[in-house]
Coordinates of C-alpha atoms in Angstrom, one line a residue:
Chain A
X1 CA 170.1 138.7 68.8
X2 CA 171.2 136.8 65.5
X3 CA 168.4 136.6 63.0
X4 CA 170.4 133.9 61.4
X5 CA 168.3 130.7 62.5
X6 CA 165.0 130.4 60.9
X7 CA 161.8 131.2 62.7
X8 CA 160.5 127.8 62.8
X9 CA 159.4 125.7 65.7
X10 CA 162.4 122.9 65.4
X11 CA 164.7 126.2 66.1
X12 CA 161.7 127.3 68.9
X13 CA 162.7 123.8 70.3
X14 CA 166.4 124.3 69.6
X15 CA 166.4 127.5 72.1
X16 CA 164.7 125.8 74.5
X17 CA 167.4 123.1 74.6
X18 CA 169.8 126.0 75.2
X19 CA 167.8 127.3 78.2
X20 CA 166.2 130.0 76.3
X21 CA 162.4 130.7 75.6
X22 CA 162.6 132.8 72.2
X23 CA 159.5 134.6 69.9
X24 CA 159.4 136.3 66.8
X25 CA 158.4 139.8 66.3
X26 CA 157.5 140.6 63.1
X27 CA 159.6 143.9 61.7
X28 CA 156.9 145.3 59.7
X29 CA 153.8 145.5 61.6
X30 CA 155.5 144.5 65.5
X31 CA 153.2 141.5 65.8
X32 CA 154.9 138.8 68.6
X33 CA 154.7 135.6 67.9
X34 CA 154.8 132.4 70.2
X35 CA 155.6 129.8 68.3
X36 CA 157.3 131.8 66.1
X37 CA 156.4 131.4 62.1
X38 CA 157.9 132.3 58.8
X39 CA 155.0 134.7 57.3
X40 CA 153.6 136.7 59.6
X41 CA 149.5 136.0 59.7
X42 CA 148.8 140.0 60.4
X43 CA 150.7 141.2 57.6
X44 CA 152.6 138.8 55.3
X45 CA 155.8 140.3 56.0
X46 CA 158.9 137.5 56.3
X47 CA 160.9 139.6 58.4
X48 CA 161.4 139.0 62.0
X49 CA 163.9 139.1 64.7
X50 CA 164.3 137.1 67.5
X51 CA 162.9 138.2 71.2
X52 CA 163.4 136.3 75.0
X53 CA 160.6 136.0 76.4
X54 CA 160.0 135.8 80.3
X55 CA 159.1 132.6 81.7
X56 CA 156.6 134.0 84.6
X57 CA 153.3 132.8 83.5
X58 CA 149.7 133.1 85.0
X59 CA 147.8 129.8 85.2
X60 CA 144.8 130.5 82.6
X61 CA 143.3 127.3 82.7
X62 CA 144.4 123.6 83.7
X63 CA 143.5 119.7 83.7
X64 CA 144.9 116.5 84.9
X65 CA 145.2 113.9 83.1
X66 CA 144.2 110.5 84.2
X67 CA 143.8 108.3 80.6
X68 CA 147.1 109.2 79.4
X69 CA 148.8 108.7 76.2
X70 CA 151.4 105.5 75.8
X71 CA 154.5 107.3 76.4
X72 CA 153.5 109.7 79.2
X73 CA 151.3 106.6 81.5
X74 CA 154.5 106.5 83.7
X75 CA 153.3 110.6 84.8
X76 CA 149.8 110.6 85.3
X77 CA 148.1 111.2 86.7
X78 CA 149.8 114.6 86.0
X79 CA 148.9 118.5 85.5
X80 CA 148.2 120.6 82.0
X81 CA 147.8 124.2 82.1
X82 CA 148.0 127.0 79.5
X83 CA 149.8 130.0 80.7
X84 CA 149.4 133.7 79.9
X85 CA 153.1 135.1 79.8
X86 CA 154.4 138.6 79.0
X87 CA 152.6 140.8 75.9
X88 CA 149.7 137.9 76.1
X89 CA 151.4 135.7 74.9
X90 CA 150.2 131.9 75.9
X91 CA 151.8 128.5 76.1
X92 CA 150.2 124.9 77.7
X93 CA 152.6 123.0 79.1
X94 CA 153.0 120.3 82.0
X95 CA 153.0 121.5 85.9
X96 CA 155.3 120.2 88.2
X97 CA 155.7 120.7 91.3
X98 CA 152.1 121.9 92.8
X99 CA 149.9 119.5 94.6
X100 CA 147.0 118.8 92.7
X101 CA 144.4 119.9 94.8
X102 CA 146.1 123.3 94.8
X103 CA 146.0 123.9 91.2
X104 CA 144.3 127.4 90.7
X105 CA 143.9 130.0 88.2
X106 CA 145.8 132.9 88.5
X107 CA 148.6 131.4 90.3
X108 CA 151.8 132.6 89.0
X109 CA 154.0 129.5 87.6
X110 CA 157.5 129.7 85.9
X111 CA 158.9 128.2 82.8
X112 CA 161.6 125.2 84.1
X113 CA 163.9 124.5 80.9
X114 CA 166.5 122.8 83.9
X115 CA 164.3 119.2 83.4
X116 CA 164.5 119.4 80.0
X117 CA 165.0 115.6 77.9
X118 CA 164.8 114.3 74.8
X119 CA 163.5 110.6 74.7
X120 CA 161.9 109.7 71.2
X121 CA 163.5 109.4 67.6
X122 CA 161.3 112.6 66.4
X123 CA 161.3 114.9 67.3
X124 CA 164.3 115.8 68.8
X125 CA 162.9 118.8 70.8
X126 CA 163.2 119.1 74.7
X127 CA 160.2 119.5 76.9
X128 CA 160.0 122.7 79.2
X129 CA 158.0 122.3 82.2
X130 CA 156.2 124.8 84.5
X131 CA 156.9 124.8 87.9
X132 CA 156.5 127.3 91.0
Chain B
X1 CA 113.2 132.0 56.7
X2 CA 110.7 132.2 53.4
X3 CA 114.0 132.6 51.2
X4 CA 114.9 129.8 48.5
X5 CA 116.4 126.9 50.0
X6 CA 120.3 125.7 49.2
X7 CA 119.7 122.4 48.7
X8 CA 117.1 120.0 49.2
X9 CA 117.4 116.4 50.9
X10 CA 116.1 113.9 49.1
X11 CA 117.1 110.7 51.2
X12 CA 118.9 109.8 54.1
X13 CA 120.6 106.7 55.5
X14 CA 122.7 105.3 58.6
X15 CA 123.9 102.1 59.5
X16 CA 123.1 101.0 62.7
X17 CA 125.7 102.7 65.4
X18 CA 127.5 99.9 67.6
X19 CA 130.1 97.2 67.5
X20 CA 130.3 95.7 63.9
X21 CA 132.7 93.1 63.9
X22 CA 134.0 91.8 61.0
X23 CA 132.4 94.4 59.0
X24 CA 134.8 97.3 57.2
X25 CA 134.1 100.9 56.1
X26 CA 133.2 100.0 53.2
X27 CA 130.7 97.4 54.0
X28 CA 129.2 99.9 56.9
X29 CA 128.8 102.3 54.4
X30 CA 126.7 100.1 51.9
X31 CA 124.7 99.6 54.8
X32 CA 123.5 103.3 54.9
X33 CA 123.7 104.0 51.0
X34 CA 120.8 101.0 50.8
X35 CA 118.4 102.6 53.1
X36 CA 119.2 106.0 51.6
X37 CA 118.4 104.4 48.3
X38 CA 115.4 102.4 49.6
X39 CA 113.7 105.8 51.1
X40 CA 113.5 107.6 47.5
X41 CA 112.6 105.0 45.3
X42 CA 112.1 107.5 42.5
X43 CA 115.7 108.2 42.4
X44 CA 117.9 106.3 39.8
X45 CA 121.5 105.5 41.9
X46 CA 123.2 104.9 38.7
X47 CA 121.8 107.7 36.4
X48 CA 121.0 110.2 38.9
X49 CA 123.8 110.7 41.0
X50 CA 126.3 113.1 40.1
X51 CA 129.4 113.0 42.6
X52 CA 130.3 111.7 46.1
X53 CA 131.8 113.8 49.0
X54 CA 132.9 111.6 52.1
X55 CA 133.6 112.6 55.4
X56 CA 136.5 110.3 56.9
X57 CA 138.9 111.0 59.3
X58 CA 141.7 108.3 59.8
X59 CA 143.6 105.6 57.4
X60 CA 145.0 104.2 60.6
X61 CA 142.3 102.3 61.4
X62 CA 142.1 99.8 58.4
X63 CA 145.1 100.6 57.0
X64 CA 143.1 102.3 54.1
X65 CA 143.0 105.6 52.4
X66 CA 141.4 107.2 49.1
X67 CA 138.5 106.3 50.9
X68 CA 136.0 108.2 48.9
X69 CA 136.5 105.9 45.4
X70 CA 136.6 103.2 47.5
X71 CA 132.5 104.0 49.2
X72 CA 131.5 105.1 45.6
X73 CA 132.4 101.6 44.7
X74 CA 130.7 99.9 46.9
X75 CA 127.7 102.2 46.5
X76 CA 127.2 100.8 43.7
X77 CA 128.2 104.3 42.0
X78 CA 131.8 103.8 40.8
X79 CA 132.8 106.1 37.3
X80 CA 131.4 109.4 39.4
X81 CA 134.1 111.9 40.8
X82 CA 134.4 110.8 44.3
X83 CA 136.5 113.2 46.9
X84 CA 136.9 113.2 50.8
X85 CA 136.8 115.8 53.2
X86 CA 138.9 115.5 56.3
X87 CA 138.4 117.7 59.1
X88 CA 139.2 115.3 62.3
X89 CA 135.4 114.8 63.7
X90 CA 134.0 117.6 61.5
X91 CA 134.5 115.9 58.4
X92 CA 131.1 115.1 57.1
X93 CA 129.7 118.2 58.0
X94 CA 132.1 119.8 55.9
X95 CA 131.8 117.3 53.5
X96 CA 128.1 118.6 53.6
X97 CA 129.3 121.8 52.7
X98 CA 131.3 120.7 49.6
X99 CA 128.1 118.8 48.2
X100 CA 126.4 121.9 49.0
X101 CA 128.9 124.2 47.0
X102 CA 128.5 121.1 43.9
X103 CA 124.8 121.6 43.6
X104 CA 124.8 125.3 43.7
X105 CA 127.5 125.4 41.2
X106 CA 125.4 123.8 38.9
X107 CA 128.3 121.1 37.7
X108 CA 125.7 118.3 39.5
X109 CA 121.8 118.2 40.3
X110 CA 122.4 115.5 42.8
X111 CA 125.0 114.5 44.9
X112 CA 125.8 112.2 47.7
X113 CA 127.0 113.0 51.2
X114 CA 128.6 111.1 53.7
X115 CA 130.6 109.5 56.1
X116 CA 131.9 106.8 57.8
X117 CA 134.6 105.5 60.5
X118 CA 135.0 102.2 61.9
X119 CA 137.3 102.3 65.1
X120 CA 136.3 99.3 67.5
X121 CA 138.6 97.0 66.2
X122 CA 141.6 98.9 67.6
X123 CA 142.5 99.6 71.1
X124 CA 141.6 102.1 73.3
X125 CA 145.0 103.5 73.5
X126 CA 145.2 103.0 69.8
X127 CA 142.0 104.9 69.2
X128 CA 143.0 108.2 71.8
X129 CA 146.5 108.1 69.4
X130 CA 144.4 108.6 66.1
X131 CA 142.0 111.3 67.6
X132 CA 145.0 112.8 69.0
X133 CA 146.5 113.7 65.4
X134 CA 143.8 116.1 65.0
X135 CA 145.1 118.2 67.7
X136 CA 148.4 120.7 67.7
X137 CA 151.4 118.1 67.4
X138 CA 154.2 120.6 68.4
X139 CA 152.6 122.4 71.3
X140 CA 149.8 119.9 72.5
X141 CA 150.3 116.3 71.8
X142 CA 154.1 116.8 72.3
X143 CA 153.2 118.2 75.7
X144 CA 150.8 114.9 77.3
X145 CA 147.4 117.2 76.4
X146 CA 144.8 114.5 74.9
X147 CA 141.5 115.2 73.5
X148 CA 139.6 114.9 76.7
X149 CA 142.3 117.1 78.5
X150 CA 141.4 119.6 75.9
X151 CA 137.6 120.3 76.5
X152 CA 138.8 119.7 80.5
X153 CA 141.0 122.6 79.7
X154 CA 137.9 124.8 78.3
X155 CA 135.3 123.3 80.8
X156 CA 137.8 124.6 83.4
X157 CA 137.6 128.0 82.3
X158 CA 134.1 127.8 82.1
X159 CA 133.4 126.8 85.8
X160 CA 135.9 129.6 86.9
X161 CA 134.2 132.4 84.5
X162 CA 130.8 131.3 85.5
X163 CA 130.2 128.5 87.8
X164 CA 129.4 125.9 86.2
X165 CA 129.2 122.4 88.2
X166 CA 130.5 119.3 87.8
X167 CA 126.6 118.0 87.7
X168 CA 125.5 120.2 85.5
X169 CA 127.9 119.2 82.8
X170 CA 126.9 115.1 84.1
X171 CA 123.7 116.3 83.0
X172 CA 123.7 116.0 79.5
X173 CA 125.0 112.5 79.7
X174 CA 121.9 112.0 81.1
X175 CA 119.6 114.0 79.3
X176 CA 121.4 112.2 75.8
X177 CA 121.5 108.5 77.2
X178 CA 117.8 108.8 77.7
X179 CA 117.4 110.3 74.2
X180 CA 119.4 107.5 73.0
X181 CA 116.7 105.0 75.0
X182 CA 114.4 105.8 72.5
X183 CA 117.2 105.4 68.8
X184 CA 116.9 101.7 68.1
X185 CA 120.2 102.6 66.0
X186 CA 122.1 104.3 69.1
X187 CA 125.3 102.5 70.5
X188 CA 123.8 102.7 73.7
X189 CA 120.3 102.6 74.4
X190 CA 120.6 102.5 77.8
X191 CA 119.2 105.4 80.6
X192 CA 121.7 106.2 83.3
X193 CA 121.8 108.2 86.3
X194 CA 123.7 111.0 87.9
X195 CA 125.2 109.7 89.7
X196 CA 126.9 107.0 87.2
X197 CA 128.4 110.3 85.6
X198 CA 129.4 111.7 89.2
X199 CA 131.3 108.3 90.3
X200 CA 132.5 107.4 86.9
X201 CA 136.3 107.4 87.0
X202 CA 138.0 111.1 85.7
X203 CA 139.2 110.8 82.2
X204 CA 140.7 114.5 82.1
X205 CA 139.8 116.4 85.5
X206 CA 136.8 117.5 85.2
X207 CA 135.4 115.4 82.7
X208 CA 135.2 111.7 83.5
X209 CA 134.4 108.5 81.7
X210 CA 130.7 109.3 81.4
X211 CA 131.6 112.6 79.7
X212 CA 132.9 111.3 76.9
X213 CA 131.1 110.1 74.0
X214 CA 131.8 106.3 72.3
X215 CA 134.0 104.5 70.1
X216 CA 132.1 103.4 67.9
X217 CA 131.4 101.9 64.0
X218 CA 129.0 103.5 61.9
X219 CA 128.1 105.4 58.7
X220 CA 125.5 108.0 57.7
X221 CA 124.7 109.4 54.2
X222 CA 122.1 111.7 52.3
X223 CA 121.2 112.6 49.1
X224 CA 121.0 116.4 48.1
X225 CA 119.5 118.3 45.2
X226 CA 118.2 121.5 44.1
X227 CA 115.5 122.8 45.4
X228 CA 113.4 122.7 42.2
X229 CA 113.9 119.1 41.9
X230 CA 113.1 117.9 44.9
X231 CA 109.8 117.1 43.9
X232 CA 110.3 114.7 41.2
X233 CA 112.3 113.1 43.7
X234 CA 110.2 112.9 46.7
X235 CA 107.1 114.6 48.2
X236 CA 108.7 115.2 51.6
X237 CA 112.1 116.6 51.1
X238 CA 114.3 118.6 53.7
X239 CA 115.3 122.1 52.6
X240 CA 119.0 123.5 53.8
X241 CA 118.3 126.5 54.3
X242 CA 121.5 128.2 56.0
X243 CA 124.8 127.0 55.9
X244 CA 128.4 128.5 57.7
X245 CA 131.4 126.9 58.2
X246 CA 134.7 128.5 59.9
X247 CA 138.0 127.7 61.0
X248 CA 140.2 128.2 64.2
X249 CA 143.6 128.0 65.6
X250 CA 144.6 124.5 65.3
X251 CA 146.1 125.5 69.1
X252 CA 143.7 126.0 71.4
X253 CA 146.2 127.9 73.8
X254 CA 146.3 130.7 70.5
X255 CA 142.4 131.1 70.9
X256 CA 141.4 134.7 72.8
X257 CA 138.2 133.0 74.2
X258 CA 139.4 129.1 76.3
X259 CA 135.2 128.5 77.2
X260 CA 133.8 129.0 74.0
X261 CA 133.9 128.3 70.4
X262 CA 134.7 131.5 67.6
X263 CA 134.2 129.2 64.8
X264 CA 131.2 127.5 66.2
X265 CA 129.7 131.3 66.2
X266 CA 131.4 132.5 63.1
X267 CA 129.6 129.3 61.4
X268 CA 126.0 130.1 63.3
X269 CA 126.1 133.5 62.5
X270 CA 126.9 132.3 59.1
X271 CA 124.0 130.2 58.6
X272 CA 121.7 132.6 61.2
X273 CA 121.8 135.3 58.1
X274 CA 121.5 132.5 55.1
X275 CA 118.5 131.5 56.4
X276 CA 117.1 134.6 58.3
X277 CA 116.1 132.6 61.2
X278 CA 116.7 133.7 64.8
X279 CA 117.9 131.0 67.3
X280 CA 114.6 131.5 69.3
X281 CA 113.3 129.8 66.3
X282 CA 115.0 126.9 66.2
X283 CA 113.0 124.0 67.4
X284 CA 115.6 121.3 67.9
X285 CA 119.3 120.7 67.4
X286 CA 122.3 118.1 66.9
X287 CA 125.2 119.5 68.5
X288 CA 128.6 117.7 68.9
X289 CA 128.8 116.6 72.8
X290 CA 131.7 114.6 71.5
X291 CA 132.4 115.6 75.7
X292 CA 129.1 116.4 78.0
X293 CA 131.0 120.2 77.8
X294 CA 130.9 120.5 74.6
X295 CA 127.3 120.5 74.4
X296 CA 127.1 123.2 77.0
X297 CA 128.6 125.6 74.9
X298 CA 127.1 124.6 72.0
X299 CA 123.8 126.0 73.8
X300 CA 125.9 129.2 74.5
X301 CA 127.8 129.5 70.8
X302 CA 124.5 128.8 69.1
X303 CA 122.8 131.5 71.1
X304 CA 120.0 129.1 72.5
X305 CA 120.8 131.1 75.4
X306 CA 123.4 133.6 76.9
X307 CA 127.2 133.2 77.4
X308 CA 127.7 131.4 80.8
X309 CA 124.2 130.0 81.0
X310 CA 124.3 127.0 79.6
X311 CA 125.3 124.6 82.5
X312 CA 121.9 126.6 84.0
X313 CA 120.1 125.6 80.5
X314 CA 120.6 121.6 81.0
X315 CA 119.5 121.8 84.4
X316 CA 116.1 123.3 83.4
X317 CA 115.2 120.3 81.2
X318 CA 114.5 122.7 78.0
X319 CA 116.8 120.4 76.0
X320 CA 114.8 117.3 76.7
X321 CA 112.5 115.6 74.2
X322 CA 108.9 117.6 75.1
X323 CA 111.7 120.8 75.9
X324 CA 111.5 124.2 74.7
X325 CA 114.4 123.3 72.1
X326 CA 115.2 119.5 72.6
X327 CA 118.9 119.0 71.8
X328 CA 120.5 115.9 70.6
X329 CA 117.1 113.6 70.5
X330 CA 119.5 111.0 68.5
X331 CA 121.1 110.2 71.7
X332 CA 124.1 112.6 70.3
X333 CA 127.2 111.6 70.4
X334 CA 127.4 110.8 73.9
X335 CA 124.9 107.7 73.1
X336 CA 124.2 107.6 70.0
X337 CA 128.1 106.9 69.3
X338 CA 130.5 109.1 67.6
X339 CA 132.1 107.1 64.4
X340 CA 134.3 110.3 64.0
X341 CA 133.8 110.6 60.2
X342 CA 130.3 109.8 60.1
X343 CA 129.0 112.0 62.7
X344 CA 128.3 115.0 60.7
X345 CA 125.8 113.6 58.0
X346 CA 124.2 111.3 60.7
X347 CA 123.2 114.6 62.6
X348 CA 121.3 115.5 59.4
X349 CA 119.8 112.0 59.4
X350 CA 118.4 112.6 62.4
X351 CA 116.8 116.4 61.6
X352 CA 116.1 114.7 58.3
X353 CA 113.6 111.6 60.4
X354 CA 112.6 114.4 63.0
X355 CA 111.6 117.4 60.0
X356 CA 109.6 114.0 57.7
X357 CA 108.0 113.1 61.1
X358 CA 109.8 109.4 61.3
X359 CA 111.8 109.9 64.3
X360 CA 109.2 107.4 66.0
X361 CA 109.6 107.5 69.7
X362 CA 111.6 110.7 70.1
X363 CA 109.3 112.7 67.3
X364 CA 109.8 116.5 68.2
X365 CA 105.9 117.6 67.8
X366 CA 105.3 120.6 65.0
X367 CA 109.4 120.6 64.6
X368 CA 109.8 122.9 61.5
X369 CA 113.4 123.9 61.6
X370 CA 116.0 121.9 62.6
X371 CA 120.4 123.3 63.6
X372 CA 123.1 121.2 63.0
X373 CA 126.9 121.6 64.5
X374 CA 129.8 119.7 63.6
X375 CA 132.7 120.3 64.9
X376 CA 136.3 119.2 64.4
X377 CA 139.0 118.6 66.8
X378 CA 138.4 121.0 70.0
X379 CA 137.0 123.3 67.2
X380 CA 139.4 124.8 64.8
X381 CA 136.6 123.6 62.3
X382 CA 132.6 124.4 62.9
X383 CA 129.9 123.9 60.5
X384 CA 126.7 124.5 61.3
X385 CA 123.3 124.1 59.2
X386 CA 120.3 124.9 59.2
X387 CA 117.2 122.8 57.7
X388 CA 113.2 123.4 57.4
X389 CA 111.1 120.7 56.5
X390 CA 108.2 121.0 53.6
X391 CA 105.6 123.1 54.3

């Protein structure tokens, strides 16, 4: 994998707009991180390369939201949940897909970057979605 | 719990918590600065006080930063060094903690402490889109997750690691609105029942509109100085005698825990050992039920009981005024009102009225020490303190 792009989270976005779901891993001291970041908070080190991550997640937690902000009133009511990926790593995102009364923790979700859009003048990132 | 106090609290003020129309920070704030003034009449404003620390969370709201100068202004104090603290709805508390750090520094013998927000002017929607900026932009607000859906995230958690109800949580809206029956300067001073909370319309699943505490205007300040001055202040002063404050993932999806708090008990244990008090001792709190949840594990973070009991704890009734450790006799934030900024300091007004025996109606009989926790955002700050009142 190129360690050209920077590990911020506009390039975290960028690789999702590609399709791809991308972490850090630190080179000194192995530490993964999700978003990546440019010091490492373990060690201080700088250097990184980049890793795919899989987008199978276990449900951890959830909500759904009925008082929604302005620009997401046209979902809701609609599902949160944060997810435990691979090498405990953890993500929140929006479910789709799953009736809400059959929300559950544990349930095994995946990471949908197919809905991905970008709708607002900043940022320009691309929303993933999890879905069953 | 012998040891030398921090700082000593000299006076203590809060406007009245509500709907002010017309009225801005500034002017709220003047409202409290009086009747901290007007309760130590042996202190000299002008001559006495040494710097201003001001809790205050959002320029949206008027339009207006630099806030602090501004309130030292119209505090009739303008000249001192006047800075704010902003940490979302932990900001006085922390500003607390800075005043704290002045005293014991020795650069001032007294400083003022407070805070202040005034948020009914705006919208609803308005209002949820300024308390959202103190939660993760790139992973939480860009993703729908409000402040609500936040503590429904960790209440979630909670009533799948332990069982905790729907009604138990309801329960401390209940338990506070009743509290808040008794505060002539609550928001609401209204009781309700169970079953208001149960039917109220859902907010975030599980937390509905009767978990959530109020938009509301208000401002709260004390004055603090050390210990050894106290008395040529004032014969009843307030000793701070623990004090922690921690931070936290701004994320809570990066936390290891989701149904409970580390810097709420990184804070605790903090102040726990400053003070050299166990929680059994403890003989009433303020916690920050900015959500009914919240205050649930508060009870568990704080140790007034263990992890996973404290939906059980509420339904006891050892919380209530007359309890074994009544928590949030202001009303809280839940009734009381929660002006973001000025929530912290107002928790020490309370302990302040309640440790001087002038809490009136909801006096806590023989309360000698007194917890306070602040908390910011869905608790990537927590400060907690500790007071005993004069022996």
């Amino acid at each position: 994998m190129s360690t050209q792009e920077p590990f911020t989270i506009e390039q975290f976005y960028n690789f999702i707009k590609q399709g791809k779901l991308m972490a850090g891993k630190c080179q000194k001291c192995g530490k993964i991180h999700l978003p990546p970041r440019p010091l490492c908070d373990n060690c201080y080190s700088q250097q990184f390369t980049w890793l795919a991550v899989s987008g199978k997640g276990k449900l951890l937690t959830y909500t759904v939201i009925h008082i929604a902000p302005q620009q997401f009133q046209n979902l809701a009511p609609y599902a949160i949940g944060i997810f435990e990926l691979e090498n405990n790593l953890k993500i929140p995102g929006i479910i789709e897909g799953v009736p809400q009364d059959q929300l559950k923790i544990g349930m095994e979700l995946t990471l949908d970057l197919t809905s991905c859009n970008t709708t607002q003048q900043w940022p320009q990132w691309s929303r993933y979605c999890f879905k069953p | 719990m012998n040891r030398k106090p921090l700082v000593s609290i000299i006076g203590a003020g809060m406007s009245k918590f509500g709907k002010h129309t017309g009225l801005l920070t500034r002017e709220l704030f003047a409202e409290a600065a009086s009747e901290a003034f007007s309760r130590c009449p042996k202190l000299q404003p002008k001559k006495d006080i040494k710097a201003l620390f001001i809790g205050h969370m959002g320029e949206a709201y008027e339009h207006q930063g630099h806030t602090a100068s501004t309130l030292a202004d119209w505090a009739g104090l303008v000249g001192i060094p006047a800075t704010r603290t902003e940490a979302a709805c932990g900001s006085s508390g922390a500003a607390l903690r800075s005043g704290i750090y002045a005293v014991l520094s020795g650069l001032a013998d007294v400083v003022m402490v407070g805070g202040v927000e005034k948020m009914t002017h705006r919208t609803t929607a308005e209002v949820t889109e300024y308390l959202a900026m103190a939660s993760d932009y790139p992973f939480e607000q860009f993703h729908g997750i409000t402040f609500p859906g936040l503590f429904a995230l960790m209440a979630t958690s909670h009533m799948h690691n332990y069982g905790t109800t729907e009604e138990q949580i309801a329960k401390v809206a209940v338990k506070n609105h009743y509290h808040g029956s008794l505060n002539p300067k609550a928001h609401m001073q209204k009781e309700i029942t169970i079953e208001t909370v149960m039917s109220s319309r859902y907010v975030a699943w599980p937390l509905k509109l009767y978990d959530c505490s109020l938009i509301t205007d208000g401002a709260s300040c004390i004055i603090l100085t050390k210990p050894e001055l106290a008395q040529k202040y004032t014969d009843q002063p307030v000793h701070i005698i623990g004090s922690g404050q921690a931070s936290d993932t701004i994320g809570l999806y990066e936390r290891k825990s989701l149904s409970s708090l580390q810097a709420t008990k990184i804070a605790a244990k903090a102040a726990y050992e400053m003070a050299d008090i166990k929680p059994e001792q403890i003989d009433l709190a303020e916690v920050h039920d900015c959500f009914t949840f919240a205050e649930i594990m508060a009870y568990e973070d704080l140790g007034f009981c263990r992890p996973g009991e404290g939906g059980k704890l509420v339904e006891s009734g050892e919380t209530y005024l007359n309890g074994r450790i009544p928590v949030n006799t202001s009303g809280g934030l839940k009734a009381k009102g929660h002006p973001v900024g000025a929530t912290g300091t107002a928790q020490t007004y309370e302990l302040y009225l309640q440790l001087t025996d002038q809490a009136e109606k909801r006096q806590v009989k023989d309360a000698k020490i007194g917890l306070s926790q602040n908390i910011g955002g869905s608790g990537a700050t927590a400060v907690v303190h500790i007071y005993r009142r004069e022996k």
